CSV table of C-alpha atoms in Angstrom, one decimal:
chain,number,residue,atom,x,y,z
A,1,UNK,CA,-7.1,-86.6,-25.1
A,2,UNK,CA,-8.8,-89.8,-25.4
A,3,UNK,CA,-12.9,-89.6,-24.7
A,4,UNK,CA,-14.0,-91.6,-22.1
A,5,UNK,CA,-18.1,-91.0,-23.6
A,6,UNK,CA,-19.9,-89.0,-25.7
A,7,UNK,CA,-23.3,-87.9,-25.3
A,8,UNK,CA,-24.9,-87.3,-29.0
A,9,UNK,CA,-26.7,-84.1,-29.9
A,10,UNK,CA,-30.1,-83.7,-30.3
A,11,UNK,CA,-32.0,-81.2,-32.8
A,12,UNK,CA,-28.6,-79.6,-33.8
A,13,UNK,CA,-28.1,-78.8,-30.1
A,14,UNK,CA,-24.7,-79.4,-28.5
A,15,UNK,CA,-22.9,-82.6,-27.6
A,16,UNK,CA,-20.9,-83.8,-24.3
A,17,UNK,CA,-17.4,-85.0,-24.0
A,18,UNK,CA,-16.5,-86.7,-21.2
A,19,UNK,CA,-12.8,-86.9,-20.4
A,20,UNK,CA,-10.5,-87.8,-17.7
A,21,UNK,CA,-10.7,-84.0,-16.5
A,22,UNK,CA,-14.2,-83.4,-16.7
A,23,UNK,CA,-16.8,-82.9,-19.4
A,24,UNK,CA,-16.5,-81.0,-22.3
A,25,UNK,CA,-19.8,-79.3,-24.3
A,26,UNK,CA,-19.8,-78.4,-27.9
A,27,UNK,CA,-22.1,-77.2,-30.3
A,28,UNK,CA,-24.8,-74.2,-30.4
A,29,UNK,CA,-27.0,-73.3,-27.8
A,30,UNK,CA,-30.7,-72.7,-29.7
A,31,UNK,CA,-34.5,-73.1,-28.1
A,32,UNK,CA,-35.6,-71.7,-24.4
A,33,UNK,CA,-31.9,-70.8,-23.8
A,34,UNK,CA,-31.7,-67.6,-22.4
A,35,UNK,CA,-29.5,-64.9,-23.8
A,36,UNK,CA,-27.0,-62.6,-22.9
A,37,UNK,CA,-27.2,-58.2,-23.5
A,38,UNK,CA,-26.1,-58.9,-27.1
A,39,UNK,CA,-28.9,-61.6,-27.9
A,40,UNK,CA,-26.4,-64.2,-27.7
A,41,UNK,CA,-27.5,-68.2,-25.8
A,42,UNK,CA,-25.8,-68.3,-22.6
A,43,UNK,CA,-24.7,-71.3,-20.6
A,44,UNK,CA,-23.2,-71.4,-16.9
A,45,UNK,CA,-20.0,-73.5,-16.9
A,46,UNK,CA,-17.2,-74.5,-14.0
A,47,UNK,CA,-13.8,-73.5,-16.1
A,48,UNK,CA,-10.1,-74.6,-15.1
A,49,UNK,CA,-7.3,-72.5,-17.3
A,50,UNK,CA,-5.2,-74.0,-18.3
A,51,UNK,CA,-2.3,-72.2,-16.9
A,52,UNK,CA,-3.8,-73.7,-13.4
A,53,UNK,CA,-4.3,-77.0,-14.3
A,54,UNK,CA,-0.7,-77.9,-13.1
A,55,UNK,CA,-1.4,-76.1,-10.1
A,56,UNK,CA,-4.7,-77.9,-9.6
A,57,UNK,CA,-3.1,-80.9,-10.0
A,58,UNK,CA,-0.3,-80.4,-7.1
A,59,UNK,CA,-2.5,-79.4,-5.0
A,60,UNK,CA,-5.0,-82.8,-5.4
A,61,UNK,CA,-2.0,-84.7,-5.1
A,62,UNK,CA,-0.8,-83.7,-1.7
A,63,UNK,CA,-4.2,-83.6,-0.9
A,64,UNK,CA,-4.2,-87.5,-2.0
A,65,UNK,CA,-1.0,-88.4,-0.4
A,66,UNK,CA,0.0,-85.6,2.7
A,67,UNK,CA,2.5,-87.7,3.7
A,68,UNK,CA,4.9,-85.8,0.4
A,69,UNK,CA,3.8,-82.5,2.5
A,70,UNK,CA,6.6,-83.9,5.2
A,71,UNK,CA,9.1,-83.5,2.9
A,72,UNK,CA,7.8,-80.0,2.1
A,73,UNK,CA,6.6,-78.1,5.3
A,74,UNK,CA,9.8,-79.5,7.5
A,75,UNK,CA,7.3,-77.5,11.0
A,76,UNK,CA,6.2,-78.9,13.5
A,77,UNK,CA,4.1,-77.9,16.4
A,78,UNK,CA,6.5,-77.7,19.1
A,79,UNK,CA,4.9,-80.6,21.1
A,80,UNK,CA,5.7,-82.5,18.2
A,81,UNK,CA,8.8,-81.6,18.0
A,82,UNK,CA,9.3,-82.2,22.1
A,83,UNK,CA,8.2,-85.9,21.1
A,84,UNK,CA,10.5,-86.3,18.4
A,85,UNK,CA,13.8,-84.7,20.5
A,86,UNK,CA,12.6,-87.2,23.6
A,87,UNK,CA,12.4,-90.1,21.4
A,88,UNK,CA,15.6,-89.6,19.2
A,89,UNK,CA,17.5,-89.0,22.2
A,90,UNK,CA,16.1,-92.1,24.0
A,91,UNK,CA,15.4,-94.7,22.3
A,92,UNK,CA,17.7,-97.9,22.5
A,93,UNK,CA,17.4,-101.6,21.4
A,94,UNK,CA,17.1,-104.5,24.2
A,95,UNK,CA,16.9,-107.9,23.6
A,96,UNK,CA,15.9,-107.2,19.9
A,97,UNK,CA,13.0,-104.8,21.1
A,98,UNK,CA,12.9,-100.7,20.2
A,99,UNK,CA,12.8,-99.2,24.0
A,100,UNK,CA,10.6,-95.9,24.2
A,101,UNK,CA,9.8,-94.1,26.9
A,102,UNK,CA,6.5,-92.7,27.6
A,103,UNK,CA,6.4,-89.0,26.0
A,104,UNK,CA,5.8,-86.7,28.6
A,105,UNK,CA,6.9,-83.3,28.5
A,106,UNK,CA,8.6,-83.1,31.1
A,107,UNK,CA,10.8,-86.1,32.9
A,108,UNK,CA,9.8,-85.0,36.8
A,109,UNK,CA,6.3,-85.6,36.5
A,110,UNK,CA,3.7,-86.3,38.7
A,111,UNK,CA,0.6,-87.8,39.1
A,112,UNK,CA,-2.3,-87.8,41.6
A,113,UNK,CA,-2.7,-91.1,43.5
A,114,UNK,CA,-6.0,-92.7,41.3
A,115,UNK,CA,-5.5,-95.8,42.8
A,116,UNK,CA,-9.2,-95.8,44.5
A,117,UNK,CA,-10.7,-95.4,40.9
A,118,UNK,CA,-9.1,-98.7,39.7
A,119,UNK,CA,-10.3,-100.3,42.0
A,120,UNK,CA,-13.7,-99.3,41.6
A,121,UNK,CA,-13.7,-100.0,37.8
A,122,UNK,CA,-12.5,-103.6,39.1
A,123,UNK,CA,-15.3,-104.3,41.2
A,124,UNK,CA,-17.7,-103.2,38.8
A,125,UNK,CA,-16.5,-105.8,35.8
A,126,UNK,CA,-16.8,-108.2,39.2
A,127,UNK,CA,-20.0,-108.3,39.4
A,128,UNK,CA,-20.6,-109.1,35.3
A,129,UNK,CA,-17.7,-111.5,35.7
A,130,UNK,CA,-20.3,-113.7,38.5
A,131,UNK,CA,-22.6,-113.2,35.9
A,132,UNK,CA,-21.4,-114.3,32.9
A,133,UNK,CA,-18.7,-117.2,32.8
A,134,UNK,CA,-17.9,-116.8,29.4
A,135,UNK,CA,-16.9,-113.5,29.7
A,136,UNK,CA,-14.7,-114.1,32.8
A,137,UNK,CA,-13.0,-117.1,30.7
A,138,UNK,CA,-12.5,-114.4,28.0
A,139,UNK,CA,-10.7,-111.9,30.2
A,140,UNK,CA,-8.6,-114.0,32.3
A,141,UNK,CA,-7.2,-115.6,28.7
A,142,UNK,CA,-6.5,-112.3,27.2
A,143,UNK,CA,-4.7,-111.1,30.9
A,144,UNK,CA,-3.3,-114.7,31.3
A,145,UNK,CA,-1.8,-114.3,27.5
A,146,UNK,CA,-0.4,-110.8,28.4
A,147,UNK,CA,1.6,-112.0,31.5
A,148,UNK,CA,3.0,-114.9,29.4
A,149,UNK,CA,4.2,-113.2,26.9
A,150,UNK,CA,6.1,-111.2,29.1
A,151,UNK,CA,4.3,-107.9,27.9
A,152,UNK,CA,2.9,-107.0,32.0
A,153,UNK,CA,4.0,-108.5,34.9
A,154,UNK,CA,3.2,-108.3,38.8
A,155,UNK,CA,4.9,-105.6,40.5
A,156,UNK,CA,7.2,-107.0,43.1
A,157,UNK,CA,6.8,-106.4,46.7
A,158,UNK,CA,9.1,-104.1,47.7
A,159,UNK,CA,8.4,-101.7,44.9
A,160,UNK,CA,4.2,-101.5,46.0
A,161,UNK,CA,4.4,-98.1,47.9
A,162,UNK,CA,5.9,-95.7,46.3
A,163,UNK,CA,4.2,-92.1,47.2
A,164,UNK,CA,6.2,-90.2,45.1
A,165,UNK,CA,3.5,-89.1,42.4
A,166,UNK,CA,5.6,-91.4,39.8
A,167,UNK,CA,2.4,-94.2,39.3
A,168,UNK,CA,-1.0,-94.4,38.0
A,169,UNK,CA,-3.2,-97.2,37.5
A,170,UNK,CA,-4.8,-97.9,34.4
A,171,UNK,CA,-9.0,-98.7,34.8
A,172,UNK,CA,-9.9,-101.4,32.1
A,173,UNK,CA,-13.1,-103.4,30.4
A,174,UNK,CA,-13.7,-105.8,28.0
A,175,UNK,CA,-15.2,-105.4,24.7
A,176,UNK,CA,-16.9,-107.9,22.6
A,177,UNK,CA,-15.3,-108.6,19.1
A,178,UNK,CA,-18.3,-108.5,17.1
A,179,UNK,CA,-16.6,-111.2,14.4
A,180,UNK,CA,-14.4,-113.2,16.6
A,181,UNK,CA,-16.9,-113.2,19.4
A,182,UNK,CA,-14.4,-113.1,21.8
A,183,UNK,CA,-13.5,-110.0,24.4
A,184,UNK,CA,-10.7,-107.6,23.9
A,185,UNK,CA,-9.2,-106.3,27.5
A,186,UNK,CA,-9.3,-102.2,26.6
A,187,UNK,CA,-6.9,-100.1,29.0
A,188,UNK,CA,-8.4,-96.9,29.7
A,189,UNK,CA,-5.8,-94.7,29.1
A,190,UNK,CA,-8.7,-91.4,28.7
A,191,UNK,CA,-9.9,-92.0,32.4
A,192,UNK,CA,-9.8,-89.1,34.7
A,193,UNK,CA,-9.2,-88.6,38.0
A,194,UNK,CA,-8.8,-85.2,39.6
A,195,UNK,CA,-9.0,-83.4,36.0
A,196,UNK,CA,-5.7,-85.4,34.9
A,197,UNK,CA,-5.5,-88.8,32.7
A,198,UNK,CA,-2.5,-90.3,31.5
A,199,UNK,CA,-3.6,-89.0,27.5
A,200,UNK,CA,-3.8,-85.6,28.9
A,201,UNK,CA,0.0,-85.7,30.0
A,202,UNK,CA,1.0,-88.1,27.5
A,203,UNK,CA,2.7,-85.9,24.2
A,204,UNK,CA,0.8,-87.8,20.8
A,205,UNK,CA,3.6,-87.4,18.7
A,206,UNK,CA,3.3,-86.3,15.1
A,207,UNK,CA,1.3,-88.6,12.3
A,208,UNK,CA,3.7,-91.1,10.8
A,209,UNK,CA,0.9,-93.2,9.3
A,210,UNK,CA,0.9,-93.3,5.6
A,211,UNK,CA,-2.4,-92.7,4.2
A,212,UNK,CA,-4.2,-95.5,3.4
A,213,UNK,CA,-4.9,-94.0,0.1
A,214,UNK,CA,-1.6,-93.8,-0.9
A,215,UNK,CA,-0.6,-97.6,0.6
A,216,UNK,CA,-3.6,-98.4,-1.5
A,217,UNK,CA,-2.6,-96.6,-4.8
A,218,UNK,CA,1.1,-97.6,-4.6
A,219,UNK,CA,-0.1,-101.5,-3.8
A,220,UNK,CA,-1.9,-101.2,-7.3
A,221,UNK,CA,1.3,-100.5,-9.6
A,222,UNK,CA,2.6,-104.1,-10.1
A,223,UNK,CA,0.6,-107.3,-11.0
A,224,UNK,CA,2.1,-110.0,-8.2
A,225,UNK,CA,1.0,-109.0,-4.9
A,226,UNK,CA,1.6,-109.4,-1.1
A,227,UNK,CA,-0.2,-108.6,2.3
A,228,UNK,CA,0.7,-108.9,5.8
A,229,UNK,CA,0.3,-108.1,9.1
A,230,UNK,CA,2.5,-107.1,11.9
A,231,UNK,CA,1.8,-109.0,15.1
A,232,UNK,CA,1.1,-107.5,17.9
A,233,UNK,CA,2.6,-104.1,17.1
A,234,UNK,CA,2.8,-101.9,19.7
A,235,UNK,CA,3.6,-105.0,22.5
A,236,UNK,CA,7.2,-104.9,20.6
A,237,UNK,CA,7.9,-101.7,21.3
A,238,UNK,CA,9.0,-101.6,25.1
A,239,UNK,CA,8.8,-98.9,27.9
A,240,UNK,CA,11.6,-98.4,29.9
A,241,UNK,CA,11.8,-99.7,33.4
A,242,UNK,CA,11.9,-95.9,35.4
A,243,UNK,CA,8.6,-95.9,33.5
A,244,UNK,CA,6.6,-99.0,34.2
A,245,UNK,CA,4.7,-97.7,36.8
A,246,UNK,CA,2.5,-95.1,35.1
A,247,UNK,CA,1.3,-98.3,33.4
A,248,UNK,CA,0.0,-100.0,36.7
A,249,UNK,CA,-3.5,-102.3,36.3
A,250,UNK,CA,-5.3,-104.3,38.9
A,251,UNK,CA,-6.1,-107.6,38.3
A,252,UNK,CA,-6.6,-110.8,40.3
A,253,UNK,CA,-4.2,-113.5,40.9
A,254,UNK,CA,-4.2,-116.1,38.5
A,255,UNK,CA,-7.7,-114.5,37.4
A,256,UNK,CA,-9.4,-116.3,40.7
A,257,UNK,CA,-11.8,-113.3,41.8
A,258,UNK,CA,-12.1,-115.2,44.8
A,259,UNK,CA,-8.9,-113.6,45.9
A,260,UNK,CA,-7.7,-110.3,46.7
A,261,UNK,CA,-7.0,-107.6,43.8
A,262,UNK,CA,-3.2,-107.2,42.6
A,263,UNK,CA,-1.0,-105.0,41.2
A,264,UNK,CA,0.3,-105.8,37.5
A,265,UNK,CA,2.4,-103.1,35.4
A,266,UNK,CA,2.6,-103.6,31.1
A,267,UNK,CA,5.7,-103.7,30.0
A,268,UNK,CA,5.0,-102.6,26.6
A,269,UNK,CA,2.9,-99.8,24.6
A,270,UNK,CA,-0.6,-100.4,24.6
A,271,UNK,CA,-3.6,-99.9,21.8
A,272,UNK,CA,-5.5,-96.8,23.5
A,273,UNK,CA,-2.5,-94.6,24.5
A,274,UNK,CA,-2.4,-91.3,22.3
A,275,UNK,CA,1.1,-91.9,21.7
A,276,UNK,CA,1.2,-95.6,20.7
A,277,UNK,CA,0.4,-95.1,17.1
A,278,UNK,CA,3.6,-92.8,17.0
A,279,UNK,CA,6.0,-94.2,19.1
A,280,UNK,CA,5.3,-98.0,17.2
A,281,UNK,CA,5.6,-96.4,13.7
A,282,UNK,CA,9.2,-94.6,15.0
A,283,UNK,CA,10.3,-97.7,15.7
A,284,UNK,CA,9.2,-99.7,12.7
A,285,UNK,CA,10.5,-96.2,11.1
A,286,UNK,CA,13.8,-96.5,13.0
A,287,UNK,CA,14.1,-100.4,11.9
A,288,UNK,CA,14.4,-99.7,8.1
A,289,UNK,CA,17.5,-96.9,9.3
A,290,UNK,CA,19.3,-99.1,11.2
A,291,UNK,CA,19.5,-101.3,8.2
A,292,UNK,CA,20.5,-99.0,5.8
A,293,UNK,CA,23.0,-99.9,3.4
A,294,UNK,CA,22.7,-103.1,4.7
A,295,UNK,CA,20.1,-104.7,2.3
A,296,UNK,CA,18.4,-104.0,-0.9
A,297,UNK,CA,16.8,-100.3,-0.5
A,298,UNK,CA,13.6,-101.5,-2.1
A,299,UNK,CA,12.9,-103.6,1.4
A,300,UNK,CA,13.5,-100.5,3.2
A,301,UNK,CA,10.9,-98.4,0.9
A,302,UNK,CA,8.6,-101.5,1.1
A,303,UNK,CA,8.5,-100.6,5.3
A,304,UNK,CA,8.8,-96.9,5.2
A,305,UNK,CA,6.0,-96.6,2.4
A,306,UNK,CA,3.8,-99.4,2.2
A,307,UNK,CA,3.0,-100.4,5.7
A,308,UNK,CA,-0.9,-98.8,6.8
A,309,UNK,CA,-0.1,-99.1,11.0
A,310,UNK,CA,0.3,-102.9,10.8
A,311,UNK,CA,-0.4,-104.1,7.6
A,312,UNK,CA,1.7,-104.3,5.0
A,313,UNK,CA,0.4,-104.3,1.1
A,314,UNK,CA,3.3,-104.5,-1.9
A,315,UNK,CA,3.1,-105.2,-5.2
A,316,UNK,CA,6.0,-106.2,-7.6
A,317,UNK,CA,6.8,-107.3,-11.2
A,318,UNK,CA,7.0,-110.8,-10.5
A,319,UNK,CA,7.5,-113.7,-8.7
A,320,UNK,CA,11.4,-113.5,-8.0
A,321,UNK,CA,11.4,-110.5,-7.1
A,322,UNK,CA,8.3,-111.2,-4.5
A,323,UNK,CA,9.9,-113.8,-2.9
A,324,UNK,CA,13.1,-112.2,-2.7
A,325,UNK,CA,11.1,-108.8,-1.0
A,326,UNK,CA,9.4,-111.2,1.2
A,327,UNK,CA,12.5,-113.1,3.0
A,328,UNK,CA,14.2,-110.2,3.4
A,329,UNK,CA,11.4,-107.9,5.0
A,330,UNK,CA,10.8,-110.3,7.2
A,331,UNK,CA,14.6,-110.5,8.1
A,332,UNK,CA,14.6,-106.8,8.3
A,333,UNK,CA,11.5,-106.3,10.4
A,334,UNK,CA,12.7,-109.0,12.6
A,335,UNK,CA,15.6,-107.0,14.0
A,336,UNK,CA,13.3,-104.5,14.9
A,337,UNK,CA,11.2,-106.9,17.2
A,338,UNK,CA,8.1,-107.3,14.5
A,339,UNK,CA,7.1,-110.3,13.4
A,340,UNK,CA,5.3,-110.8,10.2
A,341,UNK,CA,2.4,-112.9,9.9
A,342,UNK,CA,-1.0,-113.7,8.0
A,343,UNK,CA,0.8,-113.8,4.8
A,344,UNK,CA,-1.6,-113.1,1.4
A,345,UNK,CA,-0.5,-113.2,-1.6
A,346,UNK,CA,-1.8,-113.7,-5.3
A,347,UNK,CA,0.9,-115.7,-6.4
A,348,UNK,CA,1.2,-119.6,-4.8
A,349,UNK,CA,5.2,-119.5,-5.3
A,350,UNK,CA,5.8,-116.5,-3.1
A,351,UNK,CA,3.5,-118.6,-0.5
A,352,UNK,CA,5.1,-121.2,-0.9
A,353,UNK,CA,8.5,-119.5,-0.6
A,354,UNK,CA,7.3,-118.4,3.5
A,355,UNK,CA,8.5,-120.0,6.4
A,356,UNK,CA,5.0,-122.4,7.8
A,357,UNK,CA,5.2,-120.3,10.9
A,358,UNK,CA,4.8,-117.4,9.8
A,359,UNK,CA,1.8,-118.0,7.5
A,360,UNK,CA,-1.9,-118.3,9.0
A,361,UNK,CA,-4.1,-116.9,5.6
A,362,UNK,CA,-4.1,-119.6,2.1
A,363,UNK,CA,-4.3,-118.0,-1.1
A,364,UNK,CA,-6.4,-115.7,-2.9
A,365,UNK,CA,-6.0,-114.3,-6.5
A,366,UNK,CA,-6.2,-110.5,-6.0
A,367,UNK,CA,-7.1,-108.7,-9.0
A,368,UNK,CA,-5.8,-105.8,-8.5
A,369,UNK,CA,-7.1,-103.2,-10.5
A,370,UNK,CA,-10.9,-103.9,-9.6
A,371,UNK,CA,-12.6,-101.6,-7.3
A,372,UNK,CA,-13.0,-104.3,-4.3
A,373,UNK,CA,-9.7,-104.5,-2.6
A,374,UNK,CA,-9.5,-107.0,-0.3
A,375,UNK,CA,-7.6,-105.4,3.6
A,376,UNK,CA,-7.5,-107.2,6.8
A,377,UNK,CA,-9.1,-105.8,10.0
A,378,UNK,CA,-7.2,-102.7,9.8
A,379,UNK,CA,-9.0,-101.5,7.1
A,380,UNK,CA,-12.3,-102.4,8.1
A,381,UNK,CA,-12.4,-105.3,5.2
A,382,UNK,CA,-11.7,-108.9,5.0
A,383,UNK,CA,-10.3,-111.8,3.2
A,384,UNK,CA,-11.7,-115.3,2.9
A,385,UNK,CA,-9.7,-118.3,3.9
């Protein structure tokens, strides 16, 4: 075993070793050393057997990558396994979107009428919203960009009063992106009313994140690399229509305040639901199953295994075999609904090689075996453009 540094001795004392398991000290022990019963110098040591070492080192790796412990401890808790049976069972595809329903436990339930509380939560962001232009221009871009895109929309007239426990409206505020310095509309999916929110009913699902460790470790292997991002992840993923109404929100026509409130429901899964995170990796999950056999298996590893939530970071050989990866993930995650965007990559060929449209980053050389690794927002770093 290869040293990594030595530590020389001193007076005929011993000398260090250090390896890639730990250090190793050699030599006698002489001077203030104290002794054992036989007169003997003494040292306190940590110790790994050898017989454990293999042991040691299985148990580091699953600690490093818990995703293998899938494979391995097949149980789950048996809400998990309630999400998994409702979203198997009930998933479709419609107009190239994954359909899940909301989680709960049970299909027939209800929900105390918290209508009141919305609108309270409305009238208080009204009176920062006379205050401060800017951040009334801020929200009613973010809401007017929701409704365009199709992801909320008004609910119609005749559908207003329904009094049957099956709605619940959804309180939100506006956050400041620190880097952007532009508001982010936050549903409140945590807020209570009567002792019940719609987190507290909703089932979370089980973790089908991959660690960012292991994205990072396995995006390390091969010299050409590539990053991307997944726009607007949980907006593909729909919610069925029988659903829509647990994901009322009030908001004002148009975004005139000087009008009465309205009723709006999303149409999609939204960032601050406890079951987002699992029902948008199912169906980027589901996406690389459905195309099974149908394209190279290394594009369908590439999603199941190298995708942190929405970003995706692969390395590869070389440049062929980049740009090749490339066309077809974006092919493959396009079925799906998910459209891949902010393209990085350290090679100008495989930038080069992707569509204009779906490119909004320039290049950066990446070395890749450096301790700063450059991530997106998702990983709390950034890159420069």
């Amino acid at each position: 075993m290869e040293p990594l540094r030595i530590i020389n001795s001193q007076k005929d004392g011993p000398y260090a070793v250090q390896t890639c398991l730990g250090w190793l000290v050699n030599g006698p022990l002489s001077g203030n050393s104290s002794t054992d019963v036989q007169g003997r110098p003494s040292v306190s040591s940590n110790r790994i057997s050898v017989a454990k070492l293999d042991e040691l080192l299985k148990e580091q790796y699953k600690n490093d990558f818990p995703e293998q412990a899938y494979d391995e401890k097949p149980e789950l808790s048996f809400e998990d396994q309630r999400f998994l049976e409702i979203v198997n069972n009930f998933v479709v595809k419609q107009d190239g979107h994954y359909q899940i329903c909301l989680p709960f436990p049970k299909f027939d339930i209800t929900l105390p009428d918290n209508k009141k509380t919305a609108e309270q939560r409305a009238l208080s962001i009204l009176k920062r919203f006379r205050k401060d232009e800017a951040f009334l221009s801020d929200y009613r871009d973010f809401i007017g960009d929701i409704l365009k895109k199709g992801h909320a929309k008004k609910v119609p007239e005749e559908e207003l009063d329904r009094n049957d426990g099956r709605e619940w409206y959804i309180p939100h505020h506006g956050v400041c992106h620190k880097r952007k310095k532009k508001i982010r509309v936050v549903f409140d999916f945590a807020a209570s009313f009567q002792g019940t929110s719609l987190n507290s009913e909703l089932l979370q699902g089980p973790d089908l994140t991959n660690t960012l460790l292991g994205v990072i470790l396995r995006f390390q292997q091969e010299p050409i690399a590539v990053m991307a991002d997944i726009e607007g992840m949980f907006h593909q993923v729909k919610v069925p229509e029988e659903f829509l109404d647990f994901l009322r929100f009030l908001w004002w026509p148009n975004g005139d305040i000087s009008q009465l409130l309205e009723e709006f429901r999303m149409t999609v899964h939204l960032f601050g639901a406890v079951s987002s995170p699992s029902c948008a990796n199912f169906a980027l999950r589901k996406t690389a199953d459905d195309n099974e056999g149908k394209v190279d298996p290394e594009v369908l590893s590439t999603i199941c295994n190298n995708f942190y939530v929405d970003d995706c970071l692969k390395s590869v050989s070389n440049e062929k075999q980049a740009i090749m990866l490339v066309q077809e993930l974006i092919a493959v995650c396009a079925t799906g609904g998910f459209k891949l965007t902010k393209w990085v990559s350290n090679s100008r060929n495989v930038l080069a090689s992707i569509p204009e449209e779906e490119r909004s980053k320039k290049v950066r050389h990446l070395d890749l075996h450096r301790d700063e690794l450059p991530m997106d927002s998702a990983l709390g770093l950034q890159w420069d453009t």
